[in-house]
mmCIF file of C-alpha atoms in Angstrom:
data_model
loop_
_atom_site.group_PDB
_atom_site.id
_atom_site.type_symbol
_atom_site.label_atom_id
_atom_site.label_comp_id
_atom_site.label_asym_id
_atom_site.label_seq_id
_atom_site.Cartn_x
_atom_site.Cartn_y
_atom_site.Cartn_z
ATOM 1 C CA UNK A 1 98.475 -101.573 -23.125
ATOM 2 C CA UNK A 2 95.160 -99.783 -23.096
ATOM 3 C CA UNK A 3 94.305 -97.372 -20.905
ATOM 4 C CA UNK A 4 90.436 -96.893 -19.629
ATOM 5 C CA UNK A 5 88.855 -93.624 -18.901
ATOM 6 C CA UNK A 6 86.971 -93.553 -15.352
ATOM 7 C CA UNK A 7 82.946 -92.948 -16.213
ATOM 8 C CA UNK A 8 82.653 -90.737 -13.191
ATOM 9 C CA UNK A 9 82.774 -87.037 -13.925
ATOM 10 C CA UNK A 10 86.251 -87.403 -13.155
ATOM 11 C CA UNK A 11 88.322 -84.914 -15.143
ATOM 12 C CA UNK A 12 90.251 -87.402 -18.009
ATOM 13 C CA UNK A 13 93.656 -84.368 -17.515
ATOM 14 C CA UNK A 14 93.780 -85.809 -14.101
ATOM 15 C CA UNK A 15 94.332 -88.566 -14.428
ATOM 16 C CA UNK A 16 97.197 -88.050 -16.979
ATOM 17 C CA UNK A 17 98.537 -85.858 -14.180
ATOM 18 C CA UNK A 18 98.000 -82.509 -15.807
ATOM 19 C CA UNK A 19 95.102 -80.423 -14.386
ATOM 20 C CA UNK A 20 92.947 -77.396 -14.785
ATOM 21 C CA UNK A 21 93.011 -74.110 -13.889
ATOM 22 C CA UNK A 22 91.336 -74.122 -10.473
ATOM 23 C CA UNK A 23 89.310 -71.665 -9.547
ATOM 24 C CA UNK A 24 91.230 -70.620 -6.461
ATOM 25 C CA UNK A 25 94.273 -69.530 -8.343
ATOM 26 C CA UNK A 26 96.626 -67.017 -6.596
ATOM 27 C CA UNK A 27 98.963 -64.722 -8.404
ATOM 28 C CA UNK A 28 101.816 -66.593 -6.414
ATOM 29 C CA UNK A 29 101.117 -69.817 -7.661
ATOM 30 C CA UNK A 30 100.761 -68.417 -11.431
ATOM 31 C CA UNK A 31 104.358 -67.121 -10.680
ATOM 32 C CA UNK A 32 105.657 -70.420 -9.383
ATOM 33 C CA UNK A 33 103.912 -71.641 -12.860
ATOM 34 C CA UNK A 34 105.665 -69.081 -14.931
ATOM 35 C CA UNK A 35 109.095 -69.711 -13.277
ATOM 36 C CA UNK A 36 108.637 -73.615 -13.584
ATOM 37 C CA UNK A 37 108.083 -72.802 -17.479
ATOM 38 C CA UNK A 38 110.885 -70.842 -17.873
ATOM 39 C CA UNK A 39 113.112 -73.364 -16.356
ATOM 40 C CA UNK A 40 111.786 -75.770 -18.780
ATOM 41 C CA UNK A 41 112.358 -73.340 -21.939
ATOM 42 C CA UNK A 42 116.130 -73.075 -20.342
ATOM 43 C CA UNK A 43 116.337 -76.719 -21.208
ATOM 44 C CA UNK A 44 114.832 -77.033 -23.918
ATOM 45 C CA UNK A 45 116.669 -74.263 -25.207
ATOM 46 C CA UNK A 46 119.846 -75.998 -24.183
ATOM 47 C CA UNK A 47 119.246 -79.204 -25.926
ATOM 48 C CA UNK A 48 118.272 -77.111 -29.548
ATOM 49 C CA UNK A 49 121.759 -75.983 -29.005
ATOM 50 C CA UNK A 50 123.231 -79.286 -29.028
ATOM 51 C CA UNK A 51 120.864 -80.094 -31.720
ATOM 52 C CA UNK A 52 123.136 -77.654 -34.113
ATOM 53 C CA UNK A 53 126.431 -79.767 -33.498
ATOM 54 C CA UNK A 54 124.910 -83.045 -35.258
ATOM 55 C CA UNK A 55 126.317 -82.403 -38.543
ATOM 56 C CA UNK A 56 123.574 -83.453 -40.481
ATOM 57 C CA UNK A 57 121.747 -81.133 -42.805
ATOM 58 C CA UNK A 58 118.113 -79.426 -41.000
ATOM 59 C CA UNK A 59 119.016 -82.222 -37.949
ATOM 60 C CA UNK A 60 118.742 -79.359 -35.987
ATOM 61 C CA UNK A 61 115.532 -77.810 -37.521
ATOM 62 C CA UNK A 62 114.042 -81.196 -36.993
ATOM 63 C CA UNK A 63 114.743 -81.335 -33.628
ATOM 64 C CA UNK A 64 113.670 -77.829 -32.834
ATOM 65 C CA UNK A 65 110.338 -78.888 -34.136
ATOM 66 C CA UNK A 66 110.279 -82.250 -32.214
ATOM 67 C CA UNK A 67 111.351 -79.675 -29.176
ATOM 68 C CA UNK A 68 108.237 -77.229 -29.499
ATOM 69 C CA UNK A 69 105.967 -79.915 -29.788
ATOM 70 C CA UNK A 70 106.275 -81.211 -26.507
ATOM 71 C CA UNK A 71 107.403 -77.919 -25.387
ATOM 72 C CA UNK A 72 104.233 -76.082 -25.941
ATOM 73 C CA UNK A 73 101.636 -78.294 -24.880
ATOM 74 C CA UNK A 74 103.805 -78.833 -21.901
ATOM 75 C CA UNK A 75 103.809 -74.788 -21.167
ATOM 76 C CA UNK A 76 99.655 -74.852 -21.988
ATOM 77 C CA UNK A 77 99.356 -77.953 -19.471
ATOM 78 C CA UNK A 78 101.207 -76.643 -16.143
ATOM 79 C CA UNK A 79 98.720 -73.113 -16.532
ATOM 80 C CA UNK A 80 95.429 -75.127 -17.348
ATOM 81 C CA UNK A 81 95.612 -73.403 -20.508
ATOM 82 C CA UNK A 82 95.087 -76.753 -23.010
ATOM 83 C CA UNK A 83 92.802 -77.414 -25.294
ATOM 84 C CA UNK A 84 91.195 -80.600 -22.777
ATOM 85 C CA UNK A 85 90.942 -78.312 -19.856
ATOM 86 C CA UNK A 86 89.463 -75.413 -20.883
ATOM 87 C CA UNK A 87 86.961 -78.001 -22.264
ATOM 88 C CA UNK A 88 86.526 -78.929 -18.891
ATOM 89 C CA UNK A 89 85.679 -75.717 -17.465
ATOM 90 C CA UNK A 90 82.062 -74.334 -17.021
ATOM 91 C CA UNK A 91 81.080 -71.669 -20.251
ATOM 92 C CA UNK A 92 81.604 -68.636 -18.788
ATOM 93 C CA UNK A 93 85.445 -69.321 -18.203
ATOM 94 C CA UNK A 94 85.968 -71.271 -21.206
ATOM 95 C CA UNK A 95 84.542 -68.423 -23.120
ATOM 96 C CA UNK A 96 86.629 -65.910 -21.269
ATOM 97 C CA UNK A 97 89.687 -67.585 -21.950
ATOM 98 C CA UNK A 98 88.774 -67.688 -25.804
ATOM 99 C CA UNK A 99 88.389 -64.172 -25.627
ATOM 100 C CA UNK A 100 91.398 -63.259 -23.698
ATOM 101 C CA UNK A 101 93.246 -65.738 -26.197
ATOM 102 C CA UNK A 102 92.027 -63.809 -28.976
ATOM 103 C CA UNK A 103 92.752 -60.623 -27.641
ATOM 104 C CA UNK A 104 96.285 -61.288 -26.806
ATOM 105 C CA UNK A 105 97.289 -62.689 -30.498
ATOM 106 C CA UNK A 106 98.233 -66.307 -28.529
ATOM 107 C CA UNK A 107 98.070 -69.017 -31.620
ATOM 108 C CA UNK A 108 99.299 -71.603 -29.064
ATOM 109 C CA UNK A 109 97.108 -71.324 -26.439
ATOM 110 C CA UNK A 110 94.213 -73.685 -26.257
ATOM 111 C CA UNK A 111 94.869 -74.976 -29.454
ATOM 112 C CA UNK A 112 96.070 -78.574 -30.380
ATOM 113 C CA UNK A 113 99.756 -77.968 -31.260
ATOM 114 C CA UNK A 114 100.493 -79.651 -34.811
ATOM 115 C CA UNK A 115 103.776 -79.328 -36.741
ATOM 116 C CA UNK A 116 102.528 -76.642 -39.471
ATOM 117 C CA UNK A 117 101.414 -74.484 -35.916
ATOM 118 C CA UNK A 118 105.469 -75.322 -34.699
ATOM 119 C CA UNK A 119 106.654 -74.471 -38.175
ATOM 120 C CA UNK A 120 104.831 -71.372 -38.840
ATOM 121 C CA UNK A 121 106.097 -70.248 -35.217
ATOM 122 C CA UNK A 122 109.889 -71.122 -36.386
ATOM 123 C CA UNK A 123 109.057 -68.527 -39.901
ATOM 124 C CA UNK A 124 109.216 -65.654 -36.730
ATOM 125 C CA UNK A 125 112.728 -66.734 -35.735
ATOM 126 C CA UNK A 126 113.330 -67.295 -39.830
ATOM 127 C CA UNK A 127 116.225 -65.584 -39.859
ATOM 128 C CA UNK A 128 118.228 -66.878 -36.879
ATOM 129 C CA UNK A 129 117.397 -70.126 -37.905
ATOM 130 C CA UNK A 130 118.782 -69.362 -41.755
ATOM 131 C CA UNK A 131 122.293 -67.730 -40.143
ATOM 132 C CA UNK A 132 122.102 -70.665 -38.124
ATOM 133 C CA UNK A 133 122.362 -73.649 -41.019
ATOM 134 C CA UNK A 134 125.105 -71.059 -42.389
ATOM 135 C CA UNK A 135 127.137 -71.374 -39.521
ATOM 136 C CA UNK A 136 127.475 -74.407 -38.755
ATOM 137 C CA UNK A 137 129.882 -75.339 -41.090
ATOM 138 C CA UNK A 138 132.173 -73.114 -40.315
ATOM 139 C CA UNK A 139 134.469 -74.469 -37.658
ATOM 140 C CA UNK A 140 134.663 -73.022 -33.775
ATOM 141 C CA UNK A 141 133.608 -69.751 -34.272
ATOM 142 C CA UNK A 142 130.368 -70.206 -36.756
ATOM 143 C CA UNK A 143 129.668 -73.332 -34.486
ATOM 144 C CA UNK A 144 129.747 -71.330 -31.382
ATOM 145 C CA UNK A 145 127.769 -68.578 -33.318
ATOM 146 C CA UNK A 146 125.207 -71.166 -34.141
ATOM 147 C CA UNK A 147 124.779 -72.321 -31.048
ATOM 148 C CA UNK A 148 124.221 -69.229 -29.694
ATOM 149 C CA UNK A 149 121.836 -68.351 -32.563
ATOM 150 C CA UNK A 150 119.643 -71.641 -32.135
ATOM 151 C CA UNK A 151 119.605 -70.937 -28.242
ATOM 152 C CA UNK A 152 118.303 -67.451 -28.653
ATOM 153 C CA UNK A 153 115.489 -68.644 -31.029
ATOM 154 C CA UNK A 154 114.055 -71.396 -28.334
ATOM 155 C CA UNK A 155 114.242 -69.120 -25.640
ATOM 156 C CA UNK A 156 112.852 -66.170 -27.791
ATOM 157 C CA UNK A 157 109.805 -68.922 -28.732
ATOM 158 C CA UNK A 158 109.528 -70.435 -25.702
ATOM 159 C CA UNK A 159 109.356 -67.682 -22.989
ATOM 160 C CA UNK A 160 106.882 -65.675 -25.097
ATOM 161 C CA UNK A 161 104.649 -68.587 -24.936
ATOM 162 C CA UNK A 162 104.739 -68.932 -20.951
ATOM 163 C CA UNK A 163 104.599 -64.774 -20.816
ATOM 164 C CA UNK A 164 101.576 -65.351 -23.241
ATOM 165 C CA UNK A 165 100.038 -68.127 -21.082
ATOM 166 C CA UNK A 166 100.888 -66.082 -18.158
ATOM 167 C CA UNK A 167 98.755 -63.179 -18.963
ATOM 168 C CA UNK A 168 95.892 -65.224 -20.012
ATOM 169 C CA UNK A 169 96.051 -66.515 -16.790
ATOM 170 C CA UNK A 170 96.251 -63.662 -14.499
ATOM 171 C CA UNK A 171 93.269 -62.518 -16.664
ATOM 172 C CA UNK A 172 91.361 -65.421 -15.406
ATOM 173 C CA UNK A 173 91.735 -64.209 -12.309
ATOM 174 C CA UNK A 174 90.950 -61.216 -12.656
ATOM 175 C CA UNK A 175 87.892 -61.647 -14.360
ATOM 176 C CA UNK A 176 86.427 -63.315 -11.419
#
């Protein structure tokens, strides 16, 4: 099944029901966006650590990287914040953004999210990860401990993202 593209100006994030940062953004609704994202990290997060019980050597690592790759471009979607709508914006914004991206450090924001960009995101949570394959094997306790450990990583990855995305954000507001 194909799917066509309207030939109206119509924005093509639409109609894949994500959308752009509009230009009447409040700080409320940025923290509804934030809080929405950090819910989804929560779950996310949860599902890494059931990830770890699959005894299967890097299962887990696998699925972590599966995880962030939706996760991400999920996160850059809900604030406007991917690489299709800030395509979509007028110059000025577009180049504000890439300025306040560059500024802020943000590798994941307004960038197409690949698995070497996932992968070289998982090196910052190396050692976590590393304690985590260790402990696995280890019955209850190193289980439980690796759980814990893979948990800690998403969330660590994931909510710096949205706070990230968040500031980016507020700085498009404030540039207005």
């Amino acid at each position: 099944m194909t799917r066509t593209r309207a030939t109206t100006n119509a924005n093509p994030n639409r109609l894949a029901g994500a959308r752009s940062l509009p230009a009447t953004q409040t700080l409320a609704d940025l923290e509804k966006i934030r809080g929405a994202c950090k819910a989804m990290v929560r779950r996310r997060a949860a599902s890494s650590g059931g990830l770890v019980l699959i005894p299967i050597p890097g299962a887990d690592i696998a699925g972590d990287i599966g995880l962030l790759l939706e996760l991400i471009p999920a996160i850059n979607r809900k604030f406007g914040l991917s690489p299709e709508q800030i395509e979509d914006l007028d110059t000025a914004r577009r180049l504000a953004i890439y300025a306040m991206v560059r500024k802020s450090g943000a590798v994941m924001v307004g960038q197409t999210i690949t698995k070497k960009l996932v992968v070289s995101a998982l090196q910052k949570v190396a050692v976590r990860l590393g304690a985590k394959q260790v402990l696995k094997y280890i019955p209850f306790a190193g289980q439980a401990a690796a759980v814990a450990l893979s948990v800690s990583a998403m969330l660590y990855l994931g909510n710096s993202h949205v706070d990230a995305c968040f500031e980016i954000a507020c700085g498009t507001i404030e540039e207005k």
